[in-house]
């Protein structure tokens, strides 16, 4: 048993910061606590009991294994390893067999998960990961006999195939239950359902050891009316070598062996995906071309080869996480920024909101607004991937400057089922592009030729796309001079043009009327904030006239918000389709919303009149709870067709007065800009998992990553979280903590040092890689300030201002930044 850190040990697990792991000590966590495997197109979701599934690029069209959402019991289906010894049956991952283990641990690490189990002195260690640049999951299983005498062990692997349209899998049973096809050759089971027709890809599950039997038919393996917790094959310690023809194909290997006292045996299982050229599909009539599969199997046919790939994965993550590290007086802050927040940033960047235990990946692809925002937490790690992603998103834009709300990762085409007209979407691309340029100094992204939707050949560059995004706001203003909201802005559930009275309609894709009245103050604040970035980009590439014209639009919008978007103590949220205010003291419910407070304050609208400070005081008074900042108050208790989906949720959940974590960092940033370091840190820490270890049972979701939503004060269970992992909270809270609390902020000329920290922090050190240099930065705070002027020395030489000019430095440099009054 690993030595536990008693200071962080909790009911279900603890952090092991040295090994970059979260160690789970119970197979019965409040919800399945998962990890993500893979980072280059092939991905796996794996729970603390090995539940989940994997897919290549697209979880809808290229999902290898089946997973049952919302099933009872939860987390039903996965990669299972069953053991039977002396009549005792158990699982190497804690479940699905419910036998109580003598020992159980799951170590979720960076791109891998490791499971320890022991029963009757038979110990197993399973390490599951996706090697770099590999279209396969690898599962290394070591079994050790710690008894004083020899033991005979029957081992069974198990996965259930689903390599067809995953949406169709849940509806078209009459077809899917008739199409299953497999091949078995040696110790490999090949899944070739639909391969004979339009598919040029197949999957396989292999083991590097001779097998004593196999099953590929689910009912034969489980037995009639049995579940994964009690397969008849495990009970009888036998297999029938079934070959699936239709019904539900699976892959299960049976291996029987004897271990002497103290003896161990290691097996390597590979779950892989292969594509072949259409003209080379077959090696014989109706026999698939196994050449690529055999190559994959050979890559991982020994424990030594697996160990080499695991080390490569560890080195990869060590390099990525070292791009920026922080050592502050608060180890929870360090843990979040140095390990888990950056790790989650990678996952959200790769998958947007498409595949989790809450999102099936079937109805959603890569979100336009989501993916643009995700880049701000990831640009420092792998900037070349961020550039590619921004250009992919740019190619889903329409010629009028609007954009498809989502695109499918397999085709990179816009998702026509969802469409567009979410009017905040275009300006997010200005944020992602500006942030990328500030991080890299690479203005060449603006010159990349990118198609507009429907084009075969690109006729305009990416800068033209930004200009049209900017003008999409300018060209779509409502009666008050504020931006039209369209179907919705950032808040997908504020549907001011839907007017739905039909329960069969989608709030977010239904629209009635011309939508030329309902306006968003949040988009107005967004336009002012990122419009200023667009202006500066124009200036820096010599488009002076365009910069001046664009600045005029920004200033006009700033004045409009001050005149039409201020409610006396906070910023109004919107105007509905009847021209009535939303998020105003005049409203009976939903008087104040978080989104417009965050964006208008970040944009500095009304600073001279003290409006951002007043808005933050109103947020504290009306929206703050012990678990974070609620989206709105008072909660809506009645459905209103003029508001849409937001009023359909019970009070305290999701957008109806839930703590929607994604927008909490906007308030953190606004508070830091105002110099209120204690308040900024308070808001940051209230939703950051590293600070919530004492409420695991209440919080329920994974205690190492952010969740989308935490139930608000009006709910039945305030503080309970939902929808973990794939949330914009990850990128935004990292951005807020690094660029505004620590104040290490990339800009066009270099790194700006502008911290707003806790007054009690006297010293903080940060290491930051930036444009070919590595800076070891010391923040000194001898006077106990949150914010102040910066006295900056670089390699012992004092410089004016607080900017480290990037073009002057390469290699290693020592920075001292002292906060002075």
PDB file of C-alpha atoms in Angstrom, residues 50 57 162 188 258 311 316 331 393 456 470 495 517 525 547 641 650 713 756 760 798 800 817 820:
ATOM      1  CA  UNK A  50     -12.431   0.570 -15.822  1.00  0.00           C
ATOM      2  CA  UNK A  57     -11.451  11.077 -33.540  1.00  0.00           C
ATOM      3  CA  UNK A 162     -19.769  -0.808 -31.015  1.00  0.00           C
ATOM      4  CA  UNK A 188      -6.664 -11.795 -31.461  1.00  0.00           C
ATOM      5  CA  UNK A 258      -0.742 -21.797 -12.582  1.00  0.00           C
ATOM      6  CA  UNK A 311       8.089   6.319 -20.030  1.00  0.00           C
ATOM      7  CA  UNK A 316       5.724  13.992 -22.703  1.00  0.00           C
ATOM      8  CA  UNK A 331      -0.034  24.046  -2.034  1.00  0.00           C
ATOM      9  CA  UNK A 393     -12.991  26.818 -36.568  1.00  0.00           C
ATOM     10  CA  UNK A 456     -14.206  24.519 -52.115  1.00  0.00           C
ATOM     11  CA  UNK A 470     -16.342  41.906 -35.806  1.00  0.00           C
ATOM     12  CA  UNK A 495     -33.814  31.722 -25.659  1.00  0.00           C
ATOM     13  CA  UNK A 517     -35.593  42.988 -31.188  1.00  0.00           C
ATOM     14  CA  UNK A 525     -19.465  43.694 -23.209  1.00  0.00           C
ATOM     15  CA  UNK A 547      -8.388  50.327 -36.787  1.00  0.00           C
ATOM     16  CA  UNK A 641     -41.876  31.295 -23.078  1.00  0.00           C
ATOM     17  CA  UNK A 650     -35.897  23.720 -11.223  1.00  0.00           C
ATOM     18  CA  UNK A 713     -28.764  27.843  -2.846  1.00  0.00           C
ATOM     19  CA  UNK A 756      -3.060  40.705  -7.907  1.00  0.00           C
ATOM     20  CA  UNK A 760      -0.369  37.546   2.929  1.00  0.00           C
ATOM     21  CA  UNK A 798      16.436  47.114 -13.319  1.00  0.00           C
ATOM     22  CA  UNK A 800      11.378  50.495 -16.605  1.00  0.00           C
ATOM     23  CA  UNK A 817       9.243  41.609  -9.663  1.00  0.00           C
ATOM     24  CA  UNK A 820       5.454  48.465  -4.408  1.00  0.00           C
TER      25      UNK A 820
END
